[in-house]
Amino acid sequence: MDAAIVAARLVQFTGAMVLFGTPLFFLYGLRGGVTGAGWAKPLLSLSAGAVLVGSVIGLVLQTASMAGDPTAAFDRETLMAVITGSAFGAGVLARFVAAAVALVALFATRAGSRLWLVTTALATVVLASFAWTGHGAAEDGMAGRIHAAADVLHLLAAGVWLGALAALAGLLTARRRNLRDVEALHRALAGFSSVGTAAVAVIVTTGLVNSWFLVGPSRILQIGASTYGLLLLVKLGAFVAMLGLAATNRFFLTPDLESGLAAGAPDQALAALR
């Protein structure tokens, strides 16, 4: 059951980060708009749906685990007790409501800055709700508040990255040969250079804060001796990959696309980006 709980949580994390980072990317990277981005609303709707489905499945599985009885997950009173009487339940409820409202907005509102702003705001609530049951929530006083704030910022910064990558993948694979759209993509890549670098800085800083609380400076050399330590090393590897991608974008991809536009050969530059 633990593996299923982890899988449900991973689905929620992925959906929430795309739901947050992709519309945010449209706001700071594509202020001029881009045609041929009809994939955006379906992608975000799918992400919101993943959060909804993952939340329900996660609630059922976690309730069964907490009660020590698989049948408890289908008992209305037990489920309501978990939802109304625990931080976990409150987090799931907030997450579900925010994702549901985002899904309605995506169906009812035309694509544009207003929709991206609303979706980003709601997705912020979705991501922040995970911190309600994180390590920081288990601590009291100022230390607990600092740890919880670091958790939230860590999740948001990761969402900036994952959502931007999803948006860039969509833009690069969409059918476009319009010069205006290629120029918009260039502006987006240039914008992501700065925002992505800032996101990495936040991830590093908040990661260090979390490690200080969870590992402690006295045990840093034994970091590989625990499951958490091994997971932290994996995250460090992902961080190195993020740095490499950010550097590649800043020093190669964006300048190459700019050169292609200047030379009147944007298609060749786009092919290189892909």
Short mmCIF file of C-alpha atoms in Angstrom, two decimals:
data_model
loop_
_atom_site.label_atom_id
_atom_site.label_comp_id
_atom_site.label_asym_id
_atom_site.label_seq_id
_atom_site.Cartn_x
_atom_site.Cartn_y
_atom_site.Cartn_z
CA MET A 1 0.00 0.00 0.00
CA ASP A 2 2.91 2.35 0.69
CA ALA A 3 3.99 2.15 -2.95
CA ALA A 4 0.47 3.04 -4.09
CA ILE A 5 0.38 6.02 -1.72
CA VAL A 6 3.71 7.25 -3.10
CA ALA A 7 2.44 6.80 -6.67
CA ALA A 8 -0.73 8.78 -5.94
CA ARG A 9 1.33 11.54 -4.37
CA LEU A 10 3.68 11.62 -7.38
CA VAL A 11 0.70 12.03 -9.72
CA GLN A 12 -0.51 14.94 -7.59
CA PHE A 13 2.93 16.57 -7.47
CA THR A 14 3.41 16.33 -11.22
CA GLY A 15 -0.05 17.67 -12.01
CA ALA A 16 0.26 20.50 -9.49
CA MET A 17 3.66 21.64 -10.74
CA VAL A 18 2.55 21.75 -14.38
CA LEU A 19 -0.68 23.49 -13.33
CA PHE A 20 1.43 26.14 -11.56
CA GLY A 21 4.52 26.53 -13.70
CA THR A 22 3.04 26.40 -17.20
CA PRO A 23 0.54 29.31 -16.92
CA LEU A 24 3.16 31.24 -14.96
CA PHE A 25 5.53 30.73 -17.90
CA PHE A 26 2.88 32.15 -20.24
CA LEU A 27 2.62 35.22 -18.02
CA TYR A 28 6.31 36.09 -17.81
CA GLY A 29 7.56 34.52 -21.03
CA LEU A 30 4.79 35.00 -23.59
CA ARG A 31 3.31 38.35 -22.74
CA GLY A 32 2.79 39.03 -26.41
CA GLY A 33 0.86 35.81 -26.85
CA VAL A 34 1.52 32.99 -29.25
CA THR A 35 -0.68 31.38 -31.83
CA GLY A 36 -0.79 27.63 -32.27
CA ALA A 37 -0.83 27.01 -28.50
CA GLY A 38 -4.17 25.23 -28.47
CA TRP A 39 -2.52 22.46 -26.47
CA ALA A 40 -2.20 24.71 -23.40
CA LYS A 41 -5.73 24.43 -22.00
CA PRO A 42 -5.96 20.65 -22.56
CA LEU A 43 -2.59 20.17 -20.85
CA LEU A 44 -3.61 22.27 -17.86
CA SER A 45 -7.01 20.58 -17.68
CA LEU A 46 -5.29 17.20 -17.66
CA SER A 47 -2.97 18.42 -14.90
CA ALA A 48 -5.90 19.64 -12.78
CA GLY A 49 -7.64 16.33 -13.38
CA ALA A 50 -4.54 14.46 -12.26
CA VAL A 51 -4.54 16.43 -9.01
CA LEU A 52 -8.23 15.64 -8.45
CA VAL A 53 -7.93 11.93 -9.16
CA GLY A 54 -4.65 11.61 -7.26
CA SER A 55 -6.15 13.43 -4.27
CA VAL A 56 -9.13 11.09 -4.05
CA ILE A 57 -7.02 7.96 -4.47
CA GLY A 58 -4.44 9.27 -2.00
CA LEU A 59 -7.15 10.06 0.55
CA VAL A 60 -8.65 6.59 0.27
CA LEU A 61 -5.29 4.85 0.53
CA GLN A 62 -4.02 7.02 3.37
CA THR A 63 -7.25 6.55 5.32
CA ALA A 64 -6.94 2.78 5.00
CA SER A 65 -3.30 2.97 6.11
CA MET A 66 -4.08 5.19 9.11
CA ALA A 67 -6.96 2.96 10.22
CA GLY A 68 -5.02 -0.24 9.64
CA ASP A 69 -8.05 -1.61 7.80
CA PRO A 70 -8.55 -1.44 4.00
CA THR A 71 -12.33 -1.37 4.41
CA ALA A 72 -12.10 1.82 6.48
CA ALA A 73 -11.35 3.73 3.29
CA PHE A 74 -14.93 3.14 2.17
CA ASP A 75 -16.54 4.08 5.47
CA ARG A 76 -18.11 7.54 5.23
CA GLU A 77 -17.64 8.40 8.89
CA THR A 78 -13.99 7.40 8.87
CA LEU A 79 -13.30 9.40 5.73
CA MET A 80 -15.04 12.47 7.15
CA ALA A 81 -13.07 12.12 10.38
CA VAL A 82 -9.82 12.15 8.40
CA ILE A 83 -10.89 15.10 6.24
CA THR A 84 -12.15 17.27 9.09
CA GLY A 85 -9.93 16.12 11.93
CA SER A 86 -6.40 15.99 10.53
CA ALA A 87 -3.90 18.26 8.81
CA PHE A 88 -3.63 15.66 6.05
CA GLY A 89 -7.38 15.81 5.41
CA ALA A 90 -7.41 19.61 5.43
CA GLY A 91 -4.59 19.63 2.89
CA VAL A 92 -6.40 17.17 0.62
CA LEU A 93 -9.61 19.20 0.84
CA ALA A 94 -7.87 22.48 0.00
CA ARG A 95 -5.99 20.81 -2.84
CA PHE A 96 -9.14 19.23 -4.28
CA VAL A 97 -11.20 22.43 -4.12
CA ALA A 98 -8.46 24.58 -5.68
CA ALA A 99 -7.85 22.08 -8.49
CA ALA A 100 -11.60 21.75 -9.12
CA VAL A 101 -12.04 25.52 -9.39
CA ALA A 102 -9.03 25.68 -11.72
CA LEU A 103 -10.57 22.99 -13.92
CA VAL A 104 -13.86 24.90 -14.12
CA ALA A 105 -11.97 28.10 -14.99
CA LEU A 106 -10.06 26.31 -17.73
CA PHE A 107 -13.30 25.14 -19.33
CA ALA A 108 -15.20 28.41 -18.85
CA THR A 109 -12.57 31.05 -19.66
CA ARG A 110 -10.80 31.93 -22.88
CA ALA A 111 -7.06 31.42 -23.02
CA GLY A 112 -5.26 34.59 -22.03
CA SER A 113 -3.55 36.47 -19.24
CA ARG A 114 -6.62 36.44 -16.97
CA LEU A 115 -6.95 32.65 -17.16
CA TRP A 116 -3.22 32.11 -16.66
CA LEU A 117 -3.24 34.39 -13.60
CA VAL A 118 -6.25 32.64 -12.03
CA THR A 119 -4.82 29.20 -12.73
CA THR A 120 -1.42 30.12 -11.29
CA ALA A 121 -3.02 31.50 -8.12
CA LEU A 122 -5.13 28.37 -7.60
CA ALA A 123 -2.17 26.11 -8.33
CA THR A 124 -0.19 27.99 -5.69
CA VAL A 125 -2.77 26.83 -3.15
CA VAL A 126 -2.53 23.29 -4.50
CA LEU A 127 1.26 23.19 -4.11
CA ALA A 128 1.28 24.92 -0.73
CA SER A 129 -1.20 22.36 0.62
CA PHE A 130 1.45 19.64 0.38
CA ALA A 131 3.53 21.49 2.96
CA TRP A 132 0.71 21.25 5.49
CA THR A 133 1.62 17.62 6.05
CA GLY A 134 5.34 17.93 5.31
CA HIS A 135 8.25 17.74 7.72
CA GLY A 136 7.92 21.41 8.61
CA ALA A 137 4.34 20.95 9.78
CA ALA A 138 5.54 18.48 12.43
CA GLU A 139 7.69 21.12 14.16
CA ASP A 140 6.56 23.82 16.55
CA GLY A 141 7.52 27.45 17.00
CA MET A 142 9.69 29.56 14.74
CA ALA A 143 11.65 26.55 13.51
CA GLY A 144 8.46 24.94 12.27
CA ARG A 145 7.36 28.11 10.47
CA ILE A 146 10.75 28.50 8.79
CA HIS A 147 10.79 24.86 7.74
CA ALA A 148 7.21 25.00 6.42
CA ALA A 149 7.95 28.20 4.47
CA ALA A 150 11.04 26.56 2.98
CA ASP A 151 8.90 23.58 1.94
CA VAL A 152 6.39 25.82 0.17
CA LEU A 153 9.08 27.83 -1.64
CA HIS A 154 10.87 24.61 -2.61
CA LEU A 155 7.69 23.24 -4.19
CA LEU A 156 6.90 26.49 -6.00
CA ALA A 157 10.43 26.80 -7.41
CA ALA A 158 10.30 23.21 -8.64
CA GLY A 159 6.93 24.00 -10.21
CA VAL A 160 8.44 26.97 -12.04
CA TRP A 161 10.95 24.60 -13.62
CA LEU A 162 8.72 21.66 -14.47
CA GLY A 163 5.93 23.87 -15.76
CA ALA A 164 8.31 25.86 -17.94
CA LEU A 165 9.76 22.67 -19.41
CA ALA A 166 6.25 21.46 -20.24
CA ALA A 167 5.45 24.79 -21.89
CA LEU A 168 8.68 24.84 -23.88
CA ALA A 169 8.08 21.27 -25.04
CA GLY A 170 4.62 22.26 -26.23
CA LEU A 171 5.89 25.34 -28.02
CA LEU A 172 8.69 23.46 -29.75
CA THR A 173 6.46 20.62 -30.96
CA ALA A 174 3.48 22.77 -31.97
CA ARG A 175 2.98 23.45 -35.66
CA ARG A 176 4.26 26.94 -36.29
CA ARG A 177 6.13 28.69 -39.01
CA ASN A 178 4.89 32.15 -38.14
CA LEU A 179 7.77 34.56 -37.59
CA ARG A 180 5.85 36.29 -34.79
CA ASP A 181 5.56 33.01 -32.90
CA VAL A 182 9.24 32.22 -33.31
CA GLU A 183 10.09 35.67 -31.97
CA ALA A 184 7.74 35.02 -29.04
CA LEU A 185 9.55 31.75 -28.36
CA HIS A 186 12.85 33.62 -28.34
CA ARG A 187 11.50 36.08 -25.79
CA ALA A 188 10.23 33.18 -23.71
CA LEU A 189 13.61 31.46 -23.72
CA ALA A 190 15.31 34.70 -22.76
CA GLY A 191 12.83 35.22 -19.94
CA PHE A 192 13.27 31.68 -18.70
CA SER A 193 17.02 32.25 -18.47
CA SER A 194 16.49 34.73 -15.66
CA VAL A 195 13.48 33.12 -14.00
CA GLY A 196 14.99 29.64 -14.23
CA THR A 197 18.21 30.82 -12.61
CA ALA A 198 16.25 32.44 -9.78
CA ALA A 199 14.23 29.23 -9.33
CA VAL A 200 17.41 27.18 -9.05
CA ALA A 201 18.72 29.59 -6.41
CA VAL A 202 15.50 29.16 -4.42
CA ILE A 203 15.65 25.37 -4.76
CA VAL A 204 19.24 25.32 -3.50
CA THR A 205 18.56 27.67 -0.58
CA THR A 206 15.40 25.93 0.58
CA GLY A 207 16.99 22.54 0.05
CA LEU A 208 19.83 23.53 2.37
CA VAL A 209 17.32 24.73 4.97
CA ASN A 210 15.41 21.46 4.79
CA SER A 211 18.61 19.42 5.00
CA TRP A 212 19.72 21.41 8.05
CA PHE A 213 16.49 20.49 9.84
CA LEU A 214 16.23 16.89 8.67
CA VAL A 215 19.86 15.75 8.51
CA GLY A 216 21.73 18.20 10.68
CA PRO A 217 25.29 19.47 10.19
CA SER A 218 26.74 16.77 12.45
CA ARG A 219 25.46 13.94 10.23
CA ILE A 220 26.13 15.40 6.81
CA LEU A 221 29.01 12.97 6.16
CA GLN A 222 26.69 10.00 6.78
CA ILE A 223 24.07 11.30 4.38
CA GLY A 224 24.18 8.18 2.21
CA ALA A 225 23.41 5.88 5.13
CA SER A 226 19.66 6.62 5.19
CA THR A 227 16.84 6.42 2.69
CA TYR A 228 16.26 10.16 2.99
CA GLY A 229 19.95 10.80 2.41
CA LEU A 230 19.94 8.68 -0.74
CA LEU A 231 16.88 10.52 -2.02
CA LEU A 232 18.61 13.80 -1.27
CA LEU A 233 21.61 12.70 -3.34
CA VAL A 234 19.25 11.87 -6.21
CA LYS A 235 17.76 15.36 -5.91
CA LEU A 236 21.26 16.83 -5.97
CA GLY A 237 21.88 14.97 -9.21
CA ALA A 238 18.67 16.44 -10.63
CA PHE A 239 19.83 19.87 -9.49
CA VAL A 240 23.11 19.47 -11.40
CA ALA A 241 21.08 18.53 -14.49
CA MET A 242 18.94 21.65 -14.01
CA LEU A 243 22.05 23.80 -13.83
CA GLY A 244 23.33 22.23 -17.02
CA LEU A 245 20.02 22.85 -18.79
CA ALA A 246 19.90 26.45 -17.57
CA ALA A 247 23.45 27.06 -18.80
CA THR A 248 22.69 25.43 -22.15
CA ASN A 249 19.63 27.62 -22.58
CA ARG A 250 21.41 30.84 -21.59
CA PHE A 251 24.64 30.36 -23.54
CA PHE A 252 23.60 28.24 -26.54
CA LEU A 253 19.87 27.78 -27.23
CA THR A 254 18.73 31.38 -26.85
CA PRO A 255 21.71 32.90 -28.75
CA ASP A 256 21.32 30.31 -31.54
CA LEU A 257 17.65 31.15 -31.98
CA GLU A 258 18.46 34.87 -31.96
CA SER A 259 21.11 34.31 -34.64
CA GLY A 260 18.64 32.30 -36.70
CA LEU A 261 16.09 35.08 -36.52
CA ALA A 262 18.70 37.68 -37.48
CA ALA A 263 19.79 35.55 -40.44
CA GLY A 264 16.23 34.97 -41.58
CA ALA A 265 16.43 31.22 -40.90
CA PRO A 266 14.23 30.59 -37.84
CA ASP A 267 13.26 27.08 -38.96
CA GLN A 268 16.88 25.96 -38.85
CA ALA A 269 17.27 27.38 -35.35
CA LEU A 270 14.06 25.67 -34.21
CA ALA A 271 15.29 22.36 -35.59
CA ALA A 272 18.47 22.76 -33.54
CA LEU A 273 16.42 23.48 -30.40
CA ARG A 274 14.42 20.30 -30.86
#
